[in-house]
C-alpha cells in the first residue's frame, strides 16, 4: 500500500510538472505526457453537487460556491496525503512556495485567478487552475473540477456558452485515461442526467465511469434510489455510490466537514432503504474506491508510461546531440572548444584535398590539363624563330663580330620567353585558389560540429579567402 501511495504521489508530481510546462493535454497533434497519466474528472449539471462532492472528499471547504455558473475554469486538484498531525495547507501552481493554511483564502484565490483570465464577466476559459492540497485527511488523488453543464446562456454570457462548456468538459473526459465521476442528483430522474448523457457518449462501455448520486436526502418521501444504486436503472461497470452532502442550510450555518461526514455515515447506517449498502456508500467510501481504482489503472499504465518517457528521452537526446552541449562561460574552455571546432573543420578540409571526400582532384586537373594545354599554346615557334632571335640579338648587341656570346640579346630572349609563362601560371594559381575557396565552403557546410555556430562559420570562410 505504501509503495502504491508513493506511486500515485509520483504521478501527481509528473502532472504538476506537466502543468508547469503548460502541458495539460495535447491541443493539437503535439506530444503530451499528461495524456498518458490517469486523472479523475468531475462531471455533472450545474448545481448537481460537484463542488460538494469534491469538498467532502478533501474534507475542507475551499471551493467557490454560489448560484449560477461559479466554476468557470477547470480546476486541477491534487490531494497529497501527509503524515498524521501535520499542518494542512494548499498551494497553487501559479503561486509556487506560497502555502495557504486559511482555506477561505484559497476560495478567494480561485475566484481571483478565474477572473484574471476570464475577466469579471461570466465567460469561461479552458486554461486550468492548478491546486495542491496537503493533508493527513485525504488520499492521494488528482481530481479535475469542471464547469457544470447547462442548458441556456444566462446574464451576459454569449449564446455559445452552453456548447463551449460541453466541448471543454468533453475535451477532458473523452481522453481514455480520464476516470469520470458522473454526478447526478437523486431528486431528478436519472434519465435526465447530463452527467450520464455525456459519459455514455465518451465511455459507452462504462468501464471508466463512476456513477455518483447526490442529494439522496432530498428525495420525495416514499421514494428511494435503490434502482440506481443497485445498478438496475443504469448499468455501469463500476458500482454506484450514493452521497449525502451538506444542504445549503448546513453551509449557511457553517456546519463543519468532519461533522458532515459523521452525519452522512449515520444517515446511511440508520436508513431503512440503504442500511444494507451502508459500507459502500458515502464520500469517504467514494474516495477510497477511486484511489484503489487509480492504483490499478496506474499499475496497468506503467509499462506504457515508461516507454513513452524513454521514447521522448531518445528524441530529446538526439535533438540535443544535433544542437550540441552547452558551452562553458570560462574563456579557456571556450578557446579550447573553438580550436576543437577548427580541428574538426581542418580534418574535413584535408580529406577533400587528400582523398576520402571529392573536390581535391580538380587541383590535379589544373596542373595536368589546364596548365600544359595553355603552355602548349604559347607562340614559342614564332618567338624563337631564327628571324626573331636574330632581330632581338642584333637590337640588343648591335652588329658586331661575335667573338663572345651576345649576352644582352640572350638575356632579352629569356626575359621575353619567361613573360609568356606568366599568363598561364597566374591563371593556374587563380584556378587553384577558386577550387580551394570552394572546398573551404564545402567543408564548413559538411562540418556537423559547426552547424550551430554561424558566426564561426563565416569567420572561417573569411579568414580562408583572405589568404
Ligand atoms: P455544483 O454546481 O455541481 O458544484 O453544486 P454544489 O456542490 O455547489 O451544490 C449545489 C447546491 O446543492 C448547494 O446548495 C449544496 O448545498 C446542495 N447540495 C449538494 N449536494 C447535496 C446533498 O447531498 N444534500 C443536500 N441536502 N443538498 C445538497
Ligand atoms: Mg460548482
JSON list of C-alpha atoms in Angstrom, two decimals, residues 163-362:
[
{"chain": "A", "resi": 163, "resn": "UNK", "atom": "CA", "xyz": [-21.79, 24.38, -26.25]},
{"chain": "A", "resi": 164, "resn": "UNK", "atom": "CA", "xyz": [-18.44, 25.85, -25.10]},
{"chain": "A", "resi": 165, "resn": "UNK", "atom": "CA", "xyz": [-18.83, 24.25, -21.68]},
{"chain": "A", "resi": 166, "resn": "UNK", "atom": "CA", "xyz": [-19.88, 20.95, -23.14]},
{"chain": "A", "resi": 167, "resn": "UNK", "atom": "CA", "xyz": [-16.93, 20.97, -25.54]},
{"chain": "A", "resi": 168, "resn": "UNK", "atom": "CA", "xyz": [-14.49, 21.83, -22.76]},
{"chain": "A", "resi": 169, "resn": "UNK", "atom": "CA", "xyz": [-15.85, 19.12, -20.46]},
{"chain": "A", "resi": 170, "resn": "UNK", "atom": "CA", "xyz": [-15.80, 16.64, -23.31]},
{"chain": "A", "resi": 171, "resn": "UNK", "atom": "CA", "xyz": [-12.19, 17.51, -24.13]},
{"chain": "A", "resi": 172, "resn": "UNK", "atom": "CA", "xyz": [-11.25, 16.31, -20.63]},
{"chain": "A", "resi": 173, "resn": "UNK", "atom": "CA", "xyz": [-13.48, 13.27, -20.29]},
{"chain": "A", "resi": 174, "resn": "UNK", "atom": "CA", "xyz": [-13.01, 11.86, -23.80]},
{"chain": "A", "resi": 175, "resn": "UNK", "atom": "CA", "xyz": [-9.37, 11.05, -23.08]},
{"chain": "A", "resi": 176, "resn": "UNK", "atom": "CA", "xyz": [-9.12, 7.33, -22.46]},
{"chain": "A", "resi": 177, "resn": "UNK", "atom": "CA", "xyz": [-7.05, 7.92, -19.32]},
{"chain": "A", "resi": 178, "resn": "UNK", "atom": "CA", "xyz": [-9.70, 10.08, -17.69]},
{"chain": "A", "resi": 179, "resn": "UNK", "atom": "CA", "xyz": [-11.78, 8.44, -14.99]},
{"chain": "A", "resi": 180, "resn": "UNK", "atom": "CA", "xyz": [-15.21, 10.06, -14.99]},
{"chain": "A", "resi": 181, "resn": "UNK", "atom": "CA", "xyz": [-17.01, 10.92, -11.79]},
{"chain": "A", "resi": 182, "resn": "UNK", "atom": "CA", "xyz": [-20.50, 11.38, -13.17]},
{"chain": "A", "resi": 183, "resn": "UNK", "atom": "CA", "xyz": [-22.55, 13.35, -10.63]},
{"chain": "A", "resi": 184, "resn": "UNK", "atom": "CA", "xyz": [-26.33, 13.12, -10.80]},
{"chain": "A", "resi": 185, "resn": "UNK", "atom": "CA", "xyz": [-28.77, 14.47, -8.21]},
{"chain": "A", "resi": 186, "resn": "UNK", "atom": "CA", "xyz": [-31.06, 11.78, -6.77]},
{"chain": "A", "resi": 187, "resn": "UNK", "atom": "CA", "xyz": [-34.04, 14.11, -6.79]},
{"chain": "A", "resi": 188, "resn": "UNK", "atom": "CA", "xyz": [-34.05, 14.18, -10.58]},
{"chain": "A", "resi": 189, "resn": "UNK", "atom": "CA", "xyz": [-34.82, 11.29, -12.89]},
{"chain": "A", "resi": 190, "resn": "UNK", "atom": "CA", "xyz": [-31.60, 9.54, -13.88]},
{"chain": "A", "resi": 191, "resn": "UNK", "atom": "CA", "xyz": [-32.85, 9.55, -17.48]},
{"chain": "A", "resi": 192, "resn": "UNK", "atom": "CA", "xyz": [-32.40, 13.36, -17.50]},
{"chain": "A", "resi": 193, "resn": "UNK", "atom": "CA", "xyz": [-28.86, 13.30, -16.07]},
{"chain": "A", "resi": 194, "resn": "UNK", "atom": "CA", "xyz": [-26.40, 15.46, -18.05]},
{"chain": "A", "resi": 195, "resn": "UNK", "atom": "CA", "xyz": [-23.51, 13.59, -16.47]},
{"chain": "A", "resi": 196, "resn": "UNK", "atom": "CA", "xyz": [-24.72, 10.19, -17.60]},
{"chain": "A", "resi": 197, "resn": "UNK", "atom": "CA", "xyz": [-25.58, 11.52, -21.05]},
{"chain": "A", "resi": 198, "resn": "UNK", "atom": "CA", "xyz": [-22.06, 12.85, -21.63]},
{"chain": "A", "resi": 199, "resn": "UNK", "atom": "CA", "xyz": [-20.23, 9.96, -20.01]},
{"chain": "A", "resi": 200, "resn": "UNK", "atom": "CA", "xyz": [-22.18, 7.41, -22.03]},
{"chain": "A", "resi": 201, "resn": "UNK", "atom": "CA", "xyz": [-21.13, 9.27, -25.13]},
{"chain": "A", "resi": 202, "resn": "UNK", "atom": "CA", "xyz": [-17.40, 9.20, -24.36]},
{"chain": "A", "resi": 203, "resn": "UNK", "atom": "CA", "xyz": [-17.30, 5.91, -22.43]},
{"chain": "A", "resi": 204, "resn": "UNK", "atom": "CA", "xyz": [-20.02, 3.71, -23.92]},
{"chain": "A", "resi": 205, "resn": "UNK", "atom": "CA", "xyz": [-18.91, 0.56, -22.09]},
{"chain": "A", "resi": 206, "resn": "UNK", "atom": "CA", "xyz": [-18.93, 2.40, -18.75]},
{"chain": "A", "resi": 207, "resn": "UNK", "atom": "CA", "xyz": [-15.58, 0.97, -17.70]},
{"chain": "A", "resi": 208, "resn": "UNK", "atom": "CA", "xyz": [-14.12, 4.28, -16.56]},
{"chain": "A", "resi": 209, "resn": "UNK", "atom": "CA", "xyz": [-17.30, 5.95, -15.33]},
{"chain": "A", "resi": 210, "resn": "UNK", "atom": "CA", "xyz": [-18.20, 6.11, -11.64]},
{"chain": "A", "resi": 211, "resn": "UNK", "atom": "CA", "xyz": [-21.84, 6.98, -11.06]},
{"chain": "A", "resi": 212, "resn": "UNK", "atom": "CA", "xyz": [-22.35, 9.23, -8.05]},
{"chain": "A", "resi": 213, "resn": "UNK", "atom": "CA", "xyz": [-25.82, 10.00, -6.76]},
{"chain": "A", "resi": 214, "resn": "UNK", "atom": "CA", "xyz": [-26.08, 13.13, -4.58]},
{"chain": "A", "resi": 215, "resn": "UNK", "atom": "CA", "xyz": [-28.97, 14.66, -2.67]},
{"chain": "A", "resi": 216, "resn": "UNK", "atom": "CA", "xyz": [-30.35, 11.28, -1.51]},
{"chain": "A", "resi": 217, "resn": "UNK", "atom": "CA", "xyz": [-31.78, 13.14, 1.48]},
{"chain": "A", "resi": 218, "resn": "UNK", "atom": "CA", "xyz": [-33.80, 15.41, -0.80]},
{"chain": "A", "resi": 219, "resn": "UNK", "atom": "CA", "xyz": [-35.81, 12.67, -2.48]},
{"chain": "A", "resi": 220, "resn": "UNK", "atom": "CA", "xyz": [-39.55, 12.74, -2.17]},
{"chain": "A", "resi": 221, "resn": "UNK", "atom": "CA", "xyz": [-40.84, 10.86, 0.83]},
{"chain": "A", "resi": 222, "resn": "UNK", "atom": "CA", "xyz": [-41.76, 7.32, -0.12]},
{"chain": "A", "resi": 223, "resn": "UNK", "atom": "CA", "xyz": [-39.26, 7.10, -2.99]},
{"chain": "A", "resi": 224, "resn": "UNK", "atom": "CA", "xyz": [-35.75, 5.75, -2.94]},
{"chain": "A", "resi": 225, "resn": "UNK", "atom": "CA", "xyz": [-32.83, 5.40, -5.32]},
{"chain": "A", "resi": 226, "resn": "UNK", "atom": "CA", "xyz": [-32.21, 1.67, -4.93]},
{"chain": "A", "resi": 227, "resn": "UNK", "atom": "CA", "xyz": [-32.88, 1.03, -8.61]},
{"chain": "A", "resi": 228, "resn": "UNK", "atom": "CA", "xyz": [-30.00, 3.33, -9.48]},
{"chain": "A", "resi": 229, "resn": "UNK", "atom": "CA", "xyz": [-27.65, 2.43, -6.63]},
{"chain": "A", "resi": 230, "resn": "UNK", "atom": "CA", "xyz": [-28.04, -1.30, -7.26]},
{"chain": "A", "resi": 231, "resn": "UNK", "atom": "CA", "xyz": [-27.34, -0.82, -10.94]},
{"chain": "A", "resi": 232, "resn": "UNK", "atom": "CA", "xyz": [-30.76, -1.72, -12.28]},
{"chain": "A", "resi": 233, "resn": "UNK", "atom": "CA", "xyz": [-31.70, 1.68, -13.72]},
{"chain": "A", "resi": 234, "resn": "UNK", "atom": "CA", "xyz": [-28.44, 2.32, -15.50]},
{"chain": "A", "resi": 235, "resn": "UNK", "atom": "CA", "xyz": [-25.71, -0.26, -15.53]},
{"chain": "A", "resi": 236, "resn": "UNK", "atom": "CA", "xyz": [-22.09, 0.78, -15.15]},
{"chain": "A", "resi": 237, "resn": "UNK", "atom": "CA", "xyz": [-19.11, -1.49, -14.72]},
{"chain": "A", "resi": 238, "resn": "UNK", "atom": "CA", "xyz": [-18.15, 0.33, -11.51]},
{"chain": "A", "resi": 239, "resn": "UNK", "atom": "CA", "xyz": [-20.54, 0.36, -8.57]},
{"chain": "A", "resi": 240, "resn": "UNK", "atom": "CA", "xyz": [-22.80, 3.39, -7.99]},
{"chain": "A", "resi": 241, "resn": "UNK", "atom": "CA", "xyz": [-22.09, 5.42, -4.84]},
{"chain": "A", "resi": 242, "resn": "UNK", "atom": "CA", "xyz": [-24.74, 7.41, -3.01]},
{"chain": "A", "resi": 243, "resn": "UNK", "atom": "CA", "xyz": [-23.75, 10.62, -1.22]},
{"chain": "A", "resi": 244, "resn": "UNK", "atom": "CA", "xyz": [-25.35, 12.99, 1.21]},
{"chain": "A", "resi": 245, "resn": "UNK", "atom": "CA", "xyz": [-23.66, 16.36, 1.14]},
{"chain": "A", "resi": 246, "resn": "UNK", "atom": "CA", "xyz": [-24.40, 19.35, 3.27]},
{"chain": "A", "resi": 247, "resn": "UNK", "atom": "CA", "xyz": [-27.51, 21.22, 2.33]},
{"chain": "A", "resi": 248, "resn": "UNK", "atom": "CA", "xyz": [-27.39, 24.93, 1.61]},
{"chain": "A", "resi": 249, "resn": "UNK", "atom": "CA", "xyz": [-28.79, 25.50, 5.10]},
{"chain": "A", "resi": 250, "resn": "UNK", "atom": "CA", "xyz": [-25.88, 23.50, 6.59]},
{"chain": "A", "resi": 251, "resn": "UNK", "atom": "CA", "xyz": [-23.42, 25.58, 4.57]},
{"chain": "A", "resi": 252, "resn": "UNK", "atom": "CA", "xyz": [-25.03, 28.79, 5.71]},
{"chain": "A", "resi": 253, "resn": "UNK", "atom": "CA", "xyz": [-24.71, 27.58, 9.29]},
{"chain": "A", "resi": 254, "resn": "UNK", "atom": "CA", "xyz": [-21.05, 26.75, 8.69]},
{"chain": "A", "resi": 255, "resn": "UNK", "atom": "CA", "xyz": [-21.54, 23.09, 9.55]},
{"chain": "A", "resi": 256, "resn": "UNK", "atom": "CA", "xyz": [-18.04, 21.71, 9.52]},
{"chain": "A", "resi": 257, "resn": "UNK", "atom": "CA", "xyz": [-16.93, 18.99, 7.21]},
{"chain": "A", "resi": 258, "resn": "UNK", "atom": "CA", "xyz": [-15.93, 16.38, 9.79]},
{"chain": "A", "resi": 259, "resn": "UNK", "atom": "CA", "xyz": [-19.32, 16.71, 11.40]},
{"chain": "A", "resi": 260, "resn": "UNK", "atom": "CA", "xyz": [-20.99, 16.47, 7.99]},
{"chain": "A", "resi": 261, "resn": "UNK", "atom": "CA", "xyz": [-19.10, 13.26, 7.24]},
{"chain": "A", "resi": 262, "resn": "UNK", "atom": "CA", "xyz": [-20.27, 11.76, 10.50]},
{"chain": "A", "resi": 263, "resn": "UNK", "atom": "CA", "xyz": [-23.83, 12.79, 9.74]},
{"chain": "A", "resi": 264, "resn": "UNK", "atom": "CA", "xyz": [-23.53, 11.18, 6.33]},
{"chain": "A", "resi": 265, "resn": "UNK", "atom": "CA", "xyz": [-22.30, 7.91, 7.88]},
{"chain": "A", "resi": 266, "resn": "UNK", "atom": "CA", "xyz": [-25.17, 7.99, 10.34]},
{"chain": "A", "resi": 267, "resn": "UNK", "atom": "CA", "xyz": [-27.63, 8.71, 7.55]},
{"chain": "A", "resi": 268, "resn": "UNK", "atom": "CA", "xyz": [-26.70, 5.53, 5.69]},
{"chain": "A", "resi": 269, "resn": "UNK", "atom": "CA", "xyz": [-26.30, 3.38, 8.80]},
{"chain": "A", "resi": 270, "resn": "UNK", "atom": "CA", "xyz": [-29.76, 4.30, 10.06]},
{"chain": "A", "resi": 271, "resn": "UNK", "atom": "CA", "xyz": [-31.54, 4.43, 6.70]},
{"chain": "A", "resi": 272, "resn": "UNK", "atom": "CA", "xyz": [-34.22, 1.78, 6.27]},
{"chain": "A", "resi": 273, "resn": "UNK", "atom": "CA", "xyz": [-33.69, 1.92, 2.50]},
{"chain": "A", "resi": 274, "resn": "UNK", "atom": "CA", "xyz": [-29.90, 1.95, 2.29]},
{"chain": "A", "resi": 275, "resn": "UNK", "atom": "CA", "xyz": [-28.82, 0.32, 5.57]},
{"chain": "A", "resi": 276, "resn": "UNK", "atom": "CA", "xyz": [-27.74, -2.86, 3.79]},
{"chain": "A", "resi": 277, "resn": "UNK", "atom": "CA", "xyz": [-25.49, -0.80, 1.49]},
{"chain": "A", "resi": 278, "resn": "UNK", "atom": "CA", "xyz": [-24.09, 1.45, 4.24]},
{"chain": "A", "resi": 279, "resn": "UNK", "atom": "CA", "xyz": [-20.49, 0.20, 3.95]},
{"chain": "A", "resi": 280, "resn": "UNK", "atom": "CA", "xyz": [-20.48, 1.01, 0.23]},
{"chain": "A", "resi": 281, "resn": "UNK", "atom": "CA", "xyz": [-21.96, 4.50, 0.40]},
{"chain": "A", "resi": 282, "resn": "UNK", "atom": "CA", "xyz": [-20.75, 7.97, 1.31]},
{"chain": "A", "resi": 283, "resn": "UNK", "atom": "CA", "xyz": [-17.98, 10.34, 0.30]},
{"chain": "A", "resi": 284, "resn": "UNK", "atom": "CA", "xyz": [-15.26, 8.60, 2.28]},
{"chain": "A", "resi": 285, "resn": "UNK", "atom": "CA", "xyz": [-16.03, 5.30, 0.59]},
{"chain": "A", "resi": 286, "resn": "UNK", "atom": "CA", "xyz": [-16.06, 7.05, -2.79]},
{"chain": "A", "resi": 287, "resn": "UNK", "atom": "CA", "xyz": [-12.61, 8.50, -2.15]},
{"chain": "A", "resi": 288, "resn": "UNK", "atom": "CA", "xyz": [-11.22, 5.07, -1.20]},
{"chain": "A", "resi": 289, "resn": "UNK", "atom": "CA", "xyz": [-12.87, 3.42, -4.18]},
{"chain": "A", "resi": 290, "resn": "UNK", "atom": "CA", "xyz": [-11.37, 5.96, -6.55]},
{"chain": "A", "resi": 291, "resn": "UNK", "atom": "CA", "xyz": [-7.94, 5.69, -5.04]},
{"chain": "A", "resi": 292, "resn": "UNK", "atom": "CA", "xyz": [-7.99, 1.92, -5.40]},
{"chain": "A", "resi": 293, "resn": "UNK", "atom": "CA", "xyz": [-9.17, 2.14, -8.97]},
{"chain": "A", "resi": 294, "resn": "UNK", "atom": "CA", "xyz": [-6.48, 4.69, -9.75]},
{"chain": "A", "resi": 295, "resn": "UNK", "atom": "CA", "xyz": [-3.86, 2.35, -8.34]},
{"chain": "A", "resi": 296, "resn": "UNK", "atom": "CA", "xyz": [-4.90, -0.47, -10.63]},
{"chain": "A", "resi": 297, "resn": "UNK", "atom": "CA", "xyz": [-5.07, 1.88, -13.62]},
{"chain": "A", "resi": 298, "resn": "UNK", "atom": "CA", "xyz": [-1.60, 3.24, -12.91]},
{"chain": "A", "resi": 299, "resn": "UNK", "atom": "CA", "xyz": [-0.27, -0.27, -12.42]},
{"chain": "A", "resi": 300, "resn": "UNK", "atom": "CA", "xyz": [-1.59, -1.20, -15.84]},
{"chain": "A", "resi": 301, "resn": "UNK", "atom": "CA", "xyz": [-0.25, 2.00, -17.38]},
{"chain": "A", "resi": 302, "resn": "UNK", "atom": "CA", "xyz": [3.31, 1.89, -16.02]},
{"chain": "A", "resi": 303, "resn": "UNK", "atom": "CA", "xyz": [4.86, -0.02, -18.95]},
{"chain": "A", "resi": 304, "resn": "UNK", "atom": "CA", "xyz": [3.22, 2.39, -21.41]},
{"chain": "A", "resi": 305, "resn": "UNK", "atom": "CA", "xyz": [4.32, 5.46, -19.44]},
{"chain": "A", "resi": 306, "resn": "UNK", "atom": "CA", "xyz": [7.89, 4.15, -19.25]},
{"chain": "A", "resi": 307, "resn": "UNK", "atom": "CA", "xyz": [8.04, 3.54, -22.97]},
{"chain": "A", "resi": 308, "resn": "UNK", "atom": "CA", "xyz": [6.62, 7.00, -23.72]},
{"chain": "A", "resi": 309, "resn": "UNK", "atom": "CA", "xyz": [9.18, 8.58, -21.40]},
{"chain": "A", "resi": 310, "resn": "UNK", "atom": "CA", "xyz": [12.03, 6.55, -22.90]},
{"chain": "A", "resi": 311, "resn": "UNK", "atom": "CA", "xyz": [10.92, 7.42, -26.40]},
{"chain": "A", "resi": 312, "resn": "UNK", "atom": "CA", "xyz": [10.81, 11.10, -25.63]},
{"chain": "A", "resi": 313, "resn": "UNK", "atom": "CA", "xyz": [14.19, 10.89, -23.85]},
{"chain": "A", "resi": 314, "resn": "UNK", "atom": "CA", "xyz": [15.64, 9.32, -27.00]},
{"chain": "A", "resi": 315, "resn": "UNK", "atom": "CA", "xyz": [14.10, 12.01, -29.16]},
{"chain": "A", "resi": 316, "resn": "UNK", "atom": "CA", "xyz": [15.33, 14.78, -26.89]},
{"chain": "A", "resi": 317, "resn": "UNK", "atom": "CA", "xyz": [18.82, 13.21, -26.70]},
{"chain": "A", "resi": 318, "resn": "UNK", "atom": "CA", "xyz": [19.13, 13.13, -30.46]},
{"chain": "A", "resi": 319, "resn": "UNK", "atom": "CA", "xyz": [17.86, 16.69, -30.68]},
{"chain": "A", "resi": 320, "resn": "UNK", "atom": "CA", "xyz": [20.39, 17.67, -28.01]},
{"chain": "A", "resi": 321, "resn": "UNK", "atom": "CA", "xyz": [23.15, 16.00, -29.99]},
{"chain": "A", "resi": 322, "resn": "UNK", "atom": "CA", "xyz": [22.12, 17.96, -33.02]},
{"chain": "A", "resi": 323, "resn": "UNK", "atom": "CA", "xyz": [22.07, 21.21, -31.07]},
{"chain": "A", "resi": 324, "resn": "UNK", "atom": "CA", "xyz": [25.25, 20.41, -29.16]},
{"chain": "A", "resi": 325, "resn": "UNK", "atom": "CA", "xyz": [26.04, 20.51, -25.49]},
{"chain": "A", "resi": 326, "resn": "UNK", "atom": "CA", "xyz": [26.11, 23.78, -23.56]},
{"chain": "A", "resi": 327, "resn": "UNK", "atom": "CA", "xyz": [29.40, 25.70, -23.69]},
{"chain": "A", "resi": 328, "resn": "UNK", "atom": "CA", "xyz": [31.14, 26.87, -20.57]},
{"chain": "A", "resi": 329, "resn": "UNK", "atom": "CA", "xyz": [31.47, 30.59, -19.85]},
{"chain": "A", "resi": 330, "resn": "UNK", "atom": "CA", "xyz": [35.12, 30.06, -18.97]},
{"chain": "A", "resi": 331, "resn": "UNK", "atom": "CA", "xyz": [37.34, 31.79, -21.60]},
{"chain": "A", "resi": 332, "resn": "UNK", "atom": "CA", "xyz": [39.91, 28.96, -21.59]},
{"chain": "A", "resi": 333, "resn": "UNK", "atom": "CA", "xyz": [37.26, 26.32, -22.18]},
{"chain": "A", "resi": 334, "resn": "UNK", "atom": "CA", "xyz": [35.74, 28.45, -24.93]},
{"chain": "A", "resi": 335, "resn": "UNK", "atom": "CA", "xyz": [39.10, 28.80, -26.67]},
{"chain": "A", "resi": 336, "resn": "UNK", "atom": "CA", "xyz": [39.61, 25.07, -26.41]},
{"chain": "A", "resi": 337, "resn": "UNK", "atom": "CA", "xyz": [36.16, 24.49, -27.91]},
{"chain": "A", "resi": 338, "resn": "UNK", "atom": "CA", "xyz": [36.88, 26.84, -30.79]},
{"chain": "A", "resi": 339, "resn": "UNK", "atom": "CA", "xyz": [40.18, 25.08, -31.51]},
{"chain": "A", "resi": 340, "resn": "UNK", "atom": "CA", "xyz": [38.39, 21.73, -31.40]},
{"chain": "A", "resi": 341, "resn": "UNK", "atom": "CA", "xyz": [35.86, 23.05, -33.90]},
{"chain": "A", "resi": 342, "resn": "UNK", "atom": "CA", "xyz": [38.64, 24.35, -36.16]},
{"chain": "A", "resi": 343, "resn": "UNK", "atom": "CA", "xyz": [40.32, 20.95, -35.96]},
{"chain": "A", "resi": 344, "resn": "UNK", "atom": "CA", "xyz": [37.11, 19.26, -36.99]},
{"chain": "A", "resi": 345, "resn": "UNK", "atom": "CA", "xyz": [36.88, 21.63, -39.97]},
{"chain": "A", "resi": 346, "resn": "UNK", "atom": "CA", "xyz": [40.55, 21.10, -40.75]},
{"chain": "A", "resi": 347, "resn": "UNK", "atom": "CA", "xyz": [40.09, 17.33, -40.85]},
{"chain": "A", "resi": 348, "resn": "UNK", "atom": "CA", "xyz": [37.27, 17.57, -43.37]},
{"chain": "A", "resi": 349, "resn": "UNK", "atom": "CA", "xyz": [39.20, 20.09, -45.48]},
{"chain": "A", "resi": 350, "resn": "UNK", "atom": "CA", "xyz": [42.21, 17.75, -45.58]},
{"chain": "A", "resi": 351, "resn": "UNK", "atom": "CA", "xyz": [40.00, 14.85, -46.59]},
{"chain": "A", "resi": 352, "resn": "UNK", "atom": "CA", "xyz": [38.78, 16.90, -49.52]},
{"chain": "A", "resi": 353, "resn": "UNK", "atom": "CA", "xyz": [42.38, 17.59, -50.59]},
{"chain": "A", "resi": 354, "resn": "UNK", "atom": "CA", "xyz": [43.92, 14.18, -49.94]},
{"chain": "A", "resi": 355, "resn": "UNK", "atom": "CA", "xyz": [41.02, 11.90, -50.74]},
{"chain": "A", "resi": 356, "resn": "UNK", "atom": "CA", "xyz": [38.09, 10.46, -48.85]},
{"chain": "A", "resi": 357, "resn": "UNK", "atom": "CA", "xyz": [35.95, 13.36, -49.95]},
{"chain": "A", "resi": 358, "resn": "UNK", "atom": "CA", "xyz": [35.55, 14.68, -53.51]},
{"chain": "A", "resi": 359, "resn": "UNK", "atom": "CA", "xyz": [36.86, 18.00, -54.89]},
{"chain": "A", "resi": 360, "resn": "UNK", "atom": "CA", "xyz": [40.64, 17.84, -54.44]},
{"chain": "A", "resi": 361, "resn": "UNK", "atom": "CA", "xyz": [41.11, 16.12, -57.80]},
{"chain": "A", "resi": 362, "resn": "UNK", "atom": "CA", "xyz": [40.20, 19.37, -59.53]}
]
